[in-house]
Coordinates of C-alpha atoms and ligand atoms in Angstrom, one line a residue:
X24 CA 168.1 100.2 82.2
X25 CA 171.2 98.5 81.1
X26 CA 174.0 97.7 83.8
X27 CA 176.8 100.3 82.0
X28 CA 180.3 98.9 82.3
X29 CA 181.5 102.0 84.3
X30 CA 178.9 100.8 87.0
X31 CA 180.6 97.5 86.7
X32 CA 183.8 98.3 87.4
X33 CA 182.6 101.0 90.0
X34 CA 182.5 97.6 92.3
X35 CA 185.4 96.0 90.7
X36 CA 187.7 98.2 90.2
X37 CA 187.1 99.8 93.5
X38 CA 186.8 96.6 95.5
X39 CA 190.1 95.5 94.1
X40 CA 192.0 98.6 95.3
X41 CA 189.9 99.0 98.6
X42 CA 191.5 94.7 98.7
X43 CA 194.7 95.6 97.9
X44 CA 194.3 97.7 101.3
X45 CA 192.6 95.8 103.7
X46 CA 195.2 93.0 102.7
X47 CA 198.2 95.1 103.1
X48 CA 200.8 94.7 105.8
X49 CA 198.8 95.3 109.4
X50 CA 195.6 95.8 107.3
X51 CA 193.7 93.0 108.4
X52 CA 194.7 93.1 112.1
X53 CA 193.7 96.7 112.0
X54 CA 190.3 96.2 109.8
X55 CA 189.8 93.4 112.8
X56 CA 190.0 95.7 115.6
X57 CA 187.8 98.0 114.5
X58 CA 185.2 95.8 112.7
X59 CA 184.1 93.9 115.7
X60 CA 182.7 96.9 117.5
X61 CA 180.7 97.8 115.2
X62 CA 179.5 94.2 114.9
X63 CA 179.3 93.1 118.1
X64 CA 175.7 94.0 118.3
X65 CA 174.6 91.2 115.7
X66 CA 177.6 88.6 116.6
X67 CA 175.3 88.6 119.7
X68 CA 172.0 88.2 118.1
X69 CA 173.0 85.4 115.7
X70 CA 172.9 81.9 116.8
X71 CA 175.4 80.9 114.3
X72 CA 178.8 82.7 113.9
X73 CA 179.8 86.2 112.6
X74 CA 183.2 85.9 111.0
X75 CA 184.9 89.4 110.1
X76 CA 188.2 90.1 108.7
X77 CA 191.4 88.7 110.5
X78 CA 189.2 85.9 112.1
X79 CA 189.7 82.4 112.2
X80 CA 187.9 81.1 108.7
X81 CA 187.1 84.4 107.5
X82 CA 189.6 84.0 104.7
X83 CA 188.1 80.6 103.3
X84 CA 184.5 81.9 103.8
X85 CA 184.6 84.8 101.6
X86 CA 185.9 83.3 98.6
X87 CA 183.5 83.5 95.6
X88 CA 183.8 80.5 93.0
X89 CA 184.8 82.6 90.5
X90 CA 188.3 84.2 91.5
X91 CA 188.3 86.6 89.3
X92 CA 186.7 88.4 91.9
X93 CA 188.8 87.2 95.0
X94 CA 189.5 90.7 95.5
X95 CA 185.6 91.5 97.3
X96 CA 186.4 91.5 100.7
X97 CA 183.0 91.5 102.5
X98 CA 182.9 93.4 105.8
X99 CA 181.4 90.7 107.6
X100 CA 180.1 87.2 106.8
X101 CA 177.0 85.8 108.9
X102 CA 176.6 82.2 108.9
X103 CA 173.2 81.8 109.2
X104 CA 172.0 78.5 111.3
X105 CA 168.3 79.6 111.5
X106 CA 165.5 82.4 110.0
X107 CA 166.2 84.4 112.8
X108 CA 169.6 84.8 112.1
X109 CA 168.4 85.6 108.5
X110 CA 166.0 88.0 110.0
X111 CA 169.0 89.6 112.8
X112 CA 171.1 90.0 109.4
X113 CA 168.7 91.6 107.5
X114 CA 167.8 94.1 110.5
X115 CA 171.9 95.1 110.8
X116 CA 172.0 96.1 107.3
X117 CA 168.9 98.2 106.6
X118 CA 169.9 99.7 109.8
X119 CA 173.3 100.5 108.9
X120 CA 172.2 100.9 105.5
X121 CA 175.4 98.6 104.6
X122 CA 175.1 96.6 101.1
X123 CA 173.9 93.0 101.8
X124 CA 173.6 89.4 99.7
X125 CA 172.4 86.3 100.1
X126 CA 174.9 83.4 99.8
X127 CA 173.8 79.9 98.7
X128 CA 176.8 78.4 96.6
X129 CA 178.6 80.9 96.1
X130 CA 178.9 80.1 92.1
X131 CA 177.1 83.8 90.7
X132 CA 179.1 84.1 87.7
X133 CA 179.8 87.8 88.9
X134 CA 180.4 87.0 92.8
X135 CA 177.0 89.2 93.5
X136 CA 176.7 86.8 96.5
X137 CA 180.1 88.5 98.1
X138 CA 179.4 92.0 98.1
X139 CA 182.6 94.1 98.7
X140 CA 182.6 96.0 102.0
X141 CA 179.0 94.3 102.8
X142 CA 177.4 91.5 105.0
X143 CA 177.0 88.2 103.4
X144 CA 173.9 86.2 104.6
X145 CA 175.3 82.9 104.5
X146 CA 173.0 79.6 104.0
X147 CA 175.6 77.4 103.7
X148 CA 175.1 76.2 107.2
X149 CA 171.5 75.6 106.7
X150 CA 171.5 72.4 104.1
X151 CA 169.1 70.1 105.7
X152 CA 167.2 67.8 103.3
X153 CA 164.0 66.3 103.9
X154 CA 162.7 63.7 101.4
X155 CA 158.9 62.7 102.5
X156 CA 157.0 59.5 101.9
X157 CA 154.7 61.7 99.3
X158 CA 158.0 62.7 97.5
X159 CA 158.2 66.2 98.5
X160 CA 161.9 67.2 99.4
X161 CA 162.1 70.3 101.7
X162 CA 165.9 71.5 100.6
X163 CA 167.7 74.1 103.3
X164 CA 169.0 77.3 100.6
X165 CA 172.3 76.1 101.8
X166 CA 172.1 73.0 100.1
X167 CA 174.6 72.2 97.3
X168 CA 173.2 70.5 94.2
X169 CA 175.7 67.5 95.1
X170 CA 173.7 67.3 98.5
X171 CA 170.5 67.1 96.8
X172 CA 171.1 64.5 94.6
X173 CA 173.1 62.1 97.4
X174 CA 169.9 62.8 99.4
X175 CA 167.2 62.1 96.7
X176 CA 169.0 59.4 94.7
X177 CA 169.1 57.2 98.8
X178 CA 165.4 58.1 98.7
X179 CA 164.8 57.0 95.2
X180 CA 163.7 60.6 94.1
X181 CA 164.9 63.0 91.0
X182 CA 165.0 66.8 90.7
X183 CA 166.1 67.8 87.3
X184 CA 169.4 69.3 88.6
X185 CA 172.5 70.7 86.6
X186 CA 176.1 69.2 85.9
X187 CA 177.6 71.1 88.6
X188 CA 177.8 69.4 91.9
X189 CA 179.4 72.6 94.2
X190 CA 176.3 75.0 93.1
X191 CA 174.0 76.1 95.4
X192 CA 170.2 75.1 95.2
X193 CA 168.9 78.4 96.2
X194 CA 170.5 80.5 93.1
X195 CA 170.4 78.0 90.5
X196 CA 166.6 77.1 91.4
X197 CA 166.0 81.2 91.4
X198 CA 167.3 81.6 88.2
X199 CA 165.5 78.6 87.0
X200 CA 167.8 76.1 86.3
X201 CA 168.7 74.2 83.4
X202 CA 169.8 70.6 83.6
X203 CA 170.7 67.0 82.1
X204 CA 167.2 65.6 82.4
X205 CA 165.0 68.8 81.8
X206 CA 163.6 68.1 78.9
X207 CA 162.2 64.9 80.7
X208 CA 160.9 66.9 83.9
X209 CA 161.1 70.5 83.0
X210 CA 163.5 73.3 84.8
X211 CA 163.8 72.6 88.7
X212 CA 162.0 76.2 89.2
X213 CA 159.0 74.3 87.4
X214 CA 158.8 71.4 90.5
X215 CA 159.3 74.7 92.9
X216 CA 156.1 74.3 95.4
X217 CA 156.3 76.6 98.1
X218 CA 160.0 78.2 99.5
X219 CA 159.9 80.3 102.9
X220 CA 161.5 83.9 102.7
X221 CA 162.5 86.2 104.5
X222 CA 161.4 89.4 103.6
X223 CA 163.5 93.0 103.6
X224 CA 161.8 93.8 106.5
X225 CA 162.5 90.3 108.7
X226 CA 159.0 88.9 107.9
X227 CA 159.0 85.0 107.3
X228 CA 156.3 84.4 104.5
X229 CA 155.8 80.9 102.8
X230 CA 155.4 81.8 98.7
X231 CA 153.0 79.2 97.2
X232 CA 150.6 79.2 94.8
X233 CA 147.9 80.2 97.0
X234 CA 150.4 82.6 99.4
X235 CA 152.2 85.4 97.9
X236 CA 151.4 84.2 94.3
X237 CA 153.0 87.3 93.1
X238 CA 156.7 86.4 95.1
X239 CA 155.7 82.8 94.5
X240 CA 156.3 83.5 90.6
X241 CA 159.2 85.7 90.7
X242 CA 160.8 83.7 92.6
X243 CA 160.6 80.6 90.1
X244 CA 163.3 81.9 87.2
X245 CA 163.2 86.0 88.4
X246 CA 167.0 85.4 89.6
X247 CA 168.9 84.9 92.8
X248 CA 169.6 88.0 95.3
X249 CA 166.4 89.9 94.3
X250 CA 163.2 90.1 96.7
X251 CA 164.2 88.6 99.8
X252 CA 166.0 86.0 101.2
X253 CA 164.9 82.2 100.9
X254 CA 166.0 79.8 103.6
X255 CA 164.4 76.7 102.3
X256 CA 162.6 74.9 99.5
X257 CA 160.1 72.7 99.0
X258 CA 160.0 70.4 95.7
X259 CA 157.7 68.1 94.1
X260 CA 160.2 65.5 93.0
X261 CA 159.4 62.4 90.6
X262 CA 160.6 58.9 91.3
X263 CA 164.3 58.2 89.6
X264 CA 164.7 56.3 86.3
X265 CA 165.7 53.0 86.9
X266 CA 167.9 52.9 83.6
X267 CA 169.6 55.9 81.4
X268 CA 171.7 55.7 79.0
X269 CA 174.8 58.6 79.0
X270 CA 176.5 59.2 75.8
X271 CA 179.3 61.3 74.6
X272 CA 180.4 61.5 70.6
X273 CA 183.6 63.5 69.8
X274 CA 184.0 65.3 66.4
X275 CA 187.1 66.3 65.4
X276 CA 188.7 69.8 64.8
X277 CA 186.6 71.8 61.5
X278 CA 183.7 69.5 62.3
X279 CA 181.3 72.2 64.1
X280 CA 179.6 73.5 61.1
X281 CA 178.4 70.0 59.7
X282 CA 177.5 69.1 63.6
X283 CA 175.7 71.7 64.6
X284 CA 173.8 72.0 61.4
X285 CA 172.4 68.3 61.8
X286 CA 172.3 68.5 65.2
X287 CA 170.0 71.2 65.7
X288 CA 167.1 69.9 63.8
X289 CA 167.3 66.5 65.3
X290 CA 167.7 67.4 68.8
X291 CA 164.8 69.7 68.7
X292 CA 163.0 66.8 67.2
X293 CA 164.1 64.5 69.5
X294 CA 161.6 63.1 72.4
X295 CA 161.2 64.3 76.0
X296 CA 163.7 61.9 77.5
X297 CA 166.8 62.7 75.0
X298 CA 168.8 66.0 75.9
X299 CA 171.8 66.6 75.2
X300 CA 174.6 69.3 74.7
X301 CA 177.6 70.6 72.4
X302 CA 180.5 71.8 73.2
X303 CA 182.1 74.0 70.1
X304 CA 185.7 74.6 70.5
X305 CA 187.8 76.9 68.9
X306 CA 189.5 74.8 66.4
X307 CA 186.0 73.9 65.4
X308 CA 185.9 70.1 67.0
X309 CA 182.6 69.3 69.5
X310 CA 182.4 67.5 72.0
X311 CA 178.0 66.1 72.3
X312 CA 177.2 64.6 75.2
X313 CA 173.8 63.7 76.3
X314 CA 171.7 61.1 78.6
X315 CA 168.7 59.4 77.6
X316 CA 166.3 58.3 79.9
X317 CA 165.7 54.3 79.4
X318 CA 167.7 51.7 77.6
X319 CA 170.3 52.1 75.6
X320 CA 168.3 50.5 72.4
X321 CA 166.1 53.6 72.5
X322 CA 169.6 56.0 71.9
X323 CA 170.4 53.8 69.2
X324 CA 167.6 54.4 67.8
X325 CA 167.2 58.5 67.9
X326 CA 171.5 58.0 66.8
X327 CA 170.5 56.8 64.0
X328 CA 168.8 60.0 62.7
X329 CA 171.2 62.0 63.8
X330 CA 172.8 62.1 60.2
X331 CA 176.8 62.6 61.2
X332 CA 178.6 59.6 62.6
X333 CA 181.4 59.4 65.0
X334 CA 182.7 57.2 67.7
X335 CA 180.3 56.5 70.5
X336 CA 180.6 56.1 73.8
X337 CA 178.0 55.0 75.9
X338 CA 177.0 53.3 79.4
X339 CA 173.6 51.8 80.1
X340 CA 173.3 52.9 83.7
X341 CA 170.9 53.6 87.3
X342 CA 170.1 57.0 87.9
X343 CA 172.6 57.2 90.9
X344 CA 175.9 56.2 88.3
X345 CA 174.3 58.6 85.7
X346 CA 174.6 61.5 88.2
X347 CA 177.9 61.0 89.3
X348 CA 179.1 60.8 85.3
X349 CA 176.9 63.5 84.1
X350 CA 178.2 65.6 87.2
X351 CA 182.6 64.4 86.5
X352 CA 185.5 67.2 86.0
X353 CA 184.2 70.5 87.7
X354 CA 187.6 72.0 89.7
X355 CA 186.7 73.3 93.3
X356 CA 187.0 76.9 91.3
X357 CA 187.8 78.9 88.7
X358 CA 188.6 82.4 87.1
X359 CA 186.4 82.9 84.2
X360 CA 184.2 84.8 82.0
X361 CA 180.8 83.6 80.7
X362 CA 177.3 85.0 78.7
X363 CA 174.7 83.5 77.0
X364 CA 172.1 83.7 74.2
X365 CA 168.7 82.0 73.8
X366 CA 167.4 81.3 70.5
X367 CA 164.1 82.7 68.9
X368 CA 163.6 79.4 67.0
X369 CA 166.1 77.1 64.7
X370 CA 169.1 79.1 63.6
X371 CA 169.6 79.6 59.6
X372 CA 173.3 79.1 59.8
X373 CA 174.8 77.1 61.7
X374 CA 178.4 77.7 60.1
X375 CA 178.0 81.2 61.8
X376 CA 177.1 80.4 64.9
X377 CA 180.4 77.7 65.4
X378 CA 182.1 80.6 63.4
X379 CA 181.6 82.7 66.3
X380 CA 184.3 81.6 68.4
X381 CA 186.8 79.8 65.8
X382 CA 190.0 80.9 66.6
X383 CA 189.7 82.3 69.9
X384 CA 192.1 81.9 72.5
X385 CA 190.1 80.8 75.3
X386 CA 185.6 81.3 74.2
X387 CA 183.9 78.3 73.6
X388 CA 180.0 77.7 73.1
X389 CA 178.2 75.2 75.3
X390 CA 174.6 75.0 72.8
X391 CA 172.6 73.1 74.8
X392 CA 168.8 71.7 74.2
X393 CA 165.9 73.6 75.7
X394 CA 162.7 72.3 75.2
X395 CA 160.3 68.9 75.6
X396 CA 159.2 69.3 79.4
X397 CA 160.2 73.1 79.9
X398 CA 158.0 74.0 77.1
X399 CA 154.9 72.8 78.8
X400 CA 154.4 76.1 80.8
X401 CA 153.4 79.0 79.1
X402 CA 156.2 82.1 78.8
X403 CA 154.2 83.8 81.5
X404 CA 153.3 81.0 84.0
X405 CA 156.7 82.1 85.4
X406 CA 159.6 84.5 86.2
X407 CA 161.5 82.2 83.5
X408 CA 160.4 83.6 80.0
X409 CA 162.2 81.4 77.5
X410 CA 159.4 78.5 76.8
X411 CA 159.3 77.8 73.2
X412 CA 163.0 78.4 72.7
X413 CA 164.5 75.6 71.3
X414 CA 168.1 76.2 72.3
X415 CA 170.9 78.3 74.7
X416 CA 174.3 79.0 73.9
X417 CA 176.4 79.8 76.9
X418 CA 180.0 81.1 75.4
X419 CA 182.7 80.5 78.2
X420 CA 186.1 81.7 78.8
X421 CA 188.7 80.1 80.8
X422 CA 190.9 82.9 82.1
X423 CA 194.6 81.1 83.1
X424 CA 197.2 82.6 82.3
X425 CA 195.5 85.4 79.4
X426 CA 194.8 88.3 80.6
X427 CA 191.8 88.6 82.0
X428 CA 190.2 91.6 79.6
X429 CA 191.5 89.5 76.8
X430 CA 188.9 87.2 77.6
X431 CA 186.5 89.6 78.3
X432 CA 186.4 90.4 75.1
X433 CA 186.2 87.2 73.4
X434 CA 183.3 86.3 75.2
X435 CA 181.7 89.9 74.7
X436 CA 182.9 90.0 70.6
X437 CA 181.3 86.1 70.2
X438 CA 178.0 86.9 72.7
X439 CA 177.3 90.1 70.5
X440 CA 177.6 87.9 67.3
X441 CA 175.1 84.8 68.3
X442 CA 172.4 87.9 69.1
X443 CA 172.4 88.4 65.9
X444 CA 172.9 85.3 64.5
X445 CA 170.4 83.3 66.9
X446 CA 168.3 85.5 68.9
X447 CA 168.8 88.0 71.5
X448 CA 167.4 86.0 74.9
X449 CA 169.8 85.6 77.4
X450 CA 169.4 83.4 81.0
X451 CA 169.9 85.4 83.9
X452 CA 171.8 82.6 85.4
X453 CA 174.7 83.1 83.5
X454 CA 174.4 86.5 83.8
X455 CA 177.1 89.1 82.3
X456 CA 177.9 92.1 83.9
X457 CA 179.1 93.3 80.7
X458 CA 175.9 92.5 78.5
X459 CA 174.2 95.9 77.9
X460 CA 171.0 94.6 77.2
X461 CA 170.4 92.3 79.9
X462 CA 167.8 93.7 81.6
X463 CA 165.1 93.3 78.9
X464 CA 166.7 90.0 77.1
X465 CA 166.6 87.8 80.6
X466 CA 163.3 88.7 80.9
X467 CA 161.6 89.8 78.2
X468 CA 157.6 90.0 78.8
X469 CA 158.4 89.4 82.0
X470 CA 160.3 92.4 83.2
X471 CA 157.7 94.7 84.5
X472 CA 156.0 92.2 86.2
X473 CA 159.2 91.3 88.2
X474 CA 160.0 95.2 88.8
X475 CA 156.5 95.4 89.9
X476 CA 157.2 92.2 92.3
X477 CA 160.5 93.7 93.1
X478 CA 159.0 97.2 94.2
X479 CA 157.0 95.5 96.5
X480 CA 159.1 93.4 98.2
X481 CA 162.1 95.5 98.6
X482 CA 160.9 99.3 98.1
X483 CA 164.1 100.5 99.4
X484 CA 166.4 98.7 96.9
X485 CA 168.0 97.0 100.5
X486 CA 169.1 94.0 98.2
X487 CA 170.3 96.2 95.2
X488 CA 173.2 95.1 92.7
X489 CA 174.6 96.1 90.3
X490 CA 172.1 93.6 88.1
X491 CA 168.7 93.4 90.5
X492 CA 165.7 93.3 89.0
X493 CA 164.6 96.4 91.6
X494 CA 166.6 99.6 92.5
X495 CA 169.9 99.8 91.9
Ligands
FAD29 C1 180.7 75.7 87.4 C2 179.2 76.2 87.2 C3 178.3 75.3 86.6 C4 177.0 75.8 86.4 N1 176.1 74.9 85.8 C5 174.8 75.3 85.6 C6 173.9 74.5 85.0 O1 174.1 73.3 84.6 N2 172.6 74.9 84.8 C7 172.2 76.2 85.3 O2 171.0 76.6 85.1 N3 173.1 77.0 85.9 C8 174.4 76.6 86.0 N4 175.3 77.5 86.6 C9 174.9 78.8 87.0 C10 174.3 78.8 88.4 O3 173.0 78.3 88.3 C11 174.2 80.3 88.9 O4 175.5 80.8 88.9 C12 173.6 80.3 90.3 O5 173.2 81.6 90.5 C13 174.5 79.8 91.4 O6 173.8 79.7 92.6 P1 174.6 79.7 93.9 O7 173.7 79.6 95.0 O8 175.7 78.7 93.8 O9 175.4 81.1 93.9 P2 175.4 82.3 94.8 O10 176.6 83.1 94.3 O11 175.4 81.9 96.3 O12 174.0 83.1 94.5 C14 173.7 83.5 93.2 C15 172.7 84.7 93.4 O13 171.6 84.3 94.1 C16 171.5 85.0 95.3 N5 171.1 84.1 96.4 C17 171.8 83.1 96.9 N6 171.2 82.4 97.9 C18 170.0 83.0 98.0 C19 168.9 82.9 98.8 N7 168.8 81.9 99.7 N8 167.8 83.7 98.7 C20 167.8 84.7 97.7 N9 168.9 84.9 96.9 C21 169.9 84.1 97.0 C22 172.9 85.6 95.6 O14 172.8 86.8 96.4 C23 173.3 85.9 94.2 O15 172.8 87.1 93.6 C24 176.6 77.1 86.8 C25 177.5 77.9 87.4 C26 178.8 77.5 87.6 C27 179.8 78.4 88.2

């Protein structure tokens, strides 16, 4: 069933005038006063602290990265040191019957992780990383990407991780997670080994292979905040690249047609250690920036056959300096809107798919490169369905100073357009709470499985939002 935009805004639109409230004059102190009764049972129970409204830190905690949503005021944040806290948490809301999320980095592109009025199960505390002499890197859910690349690049380790350093392990590995170097060593869901969860019911399960293969596979692309709660990870890393080669070429404005048509062949043609990404902007100039692993004689040589020229920049770098250039610019936050569509196969018209955002006052199109590594697991080996597609297109809109709906709708008007143009799949980590057809294109083949998985593991819908897999 599709998330309907009046279900949406049920949580928006209420949470922002249920805000408005609580934030009035007197509102918090009085919220305050009344909210630590009820919570002092669990404030009790947790090892680490319980911050509610009006309390010292309470303010900072609850913020989302996207502040569109700033308005979600949960009712109480946990910050979770241990499982048991995780378990205690748990407990409190299914008793209470109170809405409830799990918070890694806070960076779900519809603030899922901050439910309004709820209890937010906060990891953040718990961001220990382990890198053992075999390679294996146990990775607390509170870990930030940024985290796990300081701790892997001292150990001489890689995880293909994205370009954002402030997002959280635990939902970008959930959802799968696309990065700079996973067409070399696939999606980090893919070097997933075993996580330890805590179930609805305040179990603590290991999901492995060979232990709760069913939560074990939904776990590895089936999407943050469904199932349970993970509190840590364990990964099979690979030893870093001594030498990579980053690369940007800028196009100029009217450009994207003639880029993206030559570019698409060639990068889905290109080896295993090339990936790279365009940004289309709406004046029709791109921005392709890539890294490939090894020398920079070996870029040269796929550049050549790239078939439109433009000024290159390049470094020949270690894998330490390529993370902190292919990780550069992201702002502590943002307010912004953002969707996605996954392509079938190669597109016929390239034209139309840079067409779809020419002109707009804020959407552009980030088409990145799927395939090499990712496509060496079947469609069904995992939650994630997309093997075999040889491209995403995430359109994103900055919101400053345009009204937010404005941008809303460029991003809904240009996501609509690349369905048709490109194919319909869609990656549930940039999930769109206005995308009617989410459901079925995040998942595809997949779906039932996961509902099946999702019925399981939390019968009672005790993790339901307004996009879970499960009960809603
Ligand atoms: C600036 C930016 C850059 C990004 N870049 C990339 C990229 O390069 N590649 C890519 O694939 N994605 C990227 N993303 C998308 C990102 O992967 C998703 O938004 C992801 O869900 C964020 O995870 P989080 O832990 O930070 O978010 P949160 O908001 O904390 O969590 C996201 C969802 O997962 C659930 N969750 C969190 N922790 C747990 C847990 N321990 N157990 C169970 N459920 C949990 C939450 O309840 C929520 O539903 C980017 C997002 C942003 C905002």
């Amino acid at each position: 069933m599709a998330v309907s935009r009046r279900d949406v805004f049920r949580w928006a639109g209420a949470a922002a005038v249920a805000g408005g409230a609580v934030a009035g004059a007197g509102g918090v102190a009085a919220a305050a006063a009344g909210g630590a009764g009820r919570w002092a049972r669990l404030r009790a129970r947790l090892a680490g602290e319980l911050l509610l409204p009006g309390d010292d830190g309470y303010e900072a905690a609850r913020l989302p990265f996207n502040s569109l949503f700033d308005h979600q005021r949960p009712a109480a944040i946990a910050r979770c040191v241990r499982p048991e806290d995780v378990q205690r948490s748990l407990e409190e809301a299914r008793r209470r019957g109170i809405r409830v999320a799990a918070r890694g980095g806070g960076h779900s592109y519809a603030a899922y992780s901050t439910p309004h009025d709820g209890l937010v199960i906060d990891l953040g505390p718990m961001n220990r990383i382990e890198v053992r002499p075999d390679g294996t890197a146990v990775v607390g859910a509170g870990a930030r990407l940024g985290d796990v690349y300081a701790a892997l690049a001292a150990a001489g380790r890689c995880l293909p991780l994205g370009n954002c350093p402030s997002v959280g392990i635990a939902g970008f590995t959930l959802g799968g997670g696309l990065g700079w170097v996973d067409r070399a060593f696939g999606l980090t869901c893919d070097r997933l080994r075993a996580a330890r969860v805590v179930t609805v019911d305040s179990r603590v399960i290991t999901a492995a292979e060979d232990r709760s293969p069913d939560l074990f596979w939904a776990l590895r692309g089936g999407g943050g905040g469904n199932f349970g709660v993970v509190t840590s990870f364990e990964f099979a890393t690979v030893p870093a690249p001594e030498v990579l080669t980053v690369f940007r070429i800028r196009f100029p404005a009217g450009s994207a047609a003639d880029v993206l048509g030559a570019w698409q062949p060639w990068s889905a043609a290109a080896p295993d250690h090339l990936s790279s990404t365009c940004v289309v902007l709406p004046d029709g100039s791109v921005d392709l920036t890539g890294c490939s692993i090894g020398p920079e004689a070996l870029l040269h040589a796929e550049l050549a056959r790239l078939g439109v020229d433009g000024p290159l920049e390049h470094a020949e770098v270690d894998y330490p300096t390529a993370t902190a250039i292919m990780t550069q610019g992201h702002p502590p936050r943002n307010a912004f809107r953002a969707s996605s569509r996954i392509s079938d196969g190669l597109w016929d018209d390239p034209a139309a798919v840079a067409g779809t955002v020419r002109g707009m006052d804020s959407a552009l199109l980030i088409v990145g490169a799927l395939g090499g590594a990712i496509d060496r697991l079947r469609p069904t080996d995992t939650a994630y369905p997309h093997r075999g597609a040889p491209t995403s297109v995430e359109v994103f809109g900055t919101v400053g100073a345009l009204p937010p709906e404005h941008v809303t709708r460029e991003v809904d008007q240009a996501q609509v357009e690349l369905a048709r143009l490109i194919g319909s799949g869609t990656y549930i980590n940039y999930l769109d709470p206005e995308q009617e057809d989410w459901a079925e294109t995040a998942y595809r083949h997949n779906l039932r499985r996961l509902r099946a998985v999702a019925r399981r593991y939390d019968p009672d819908g005790v993790l339901r939002f307004p996009q879970s897999v499960g009960a809603r």
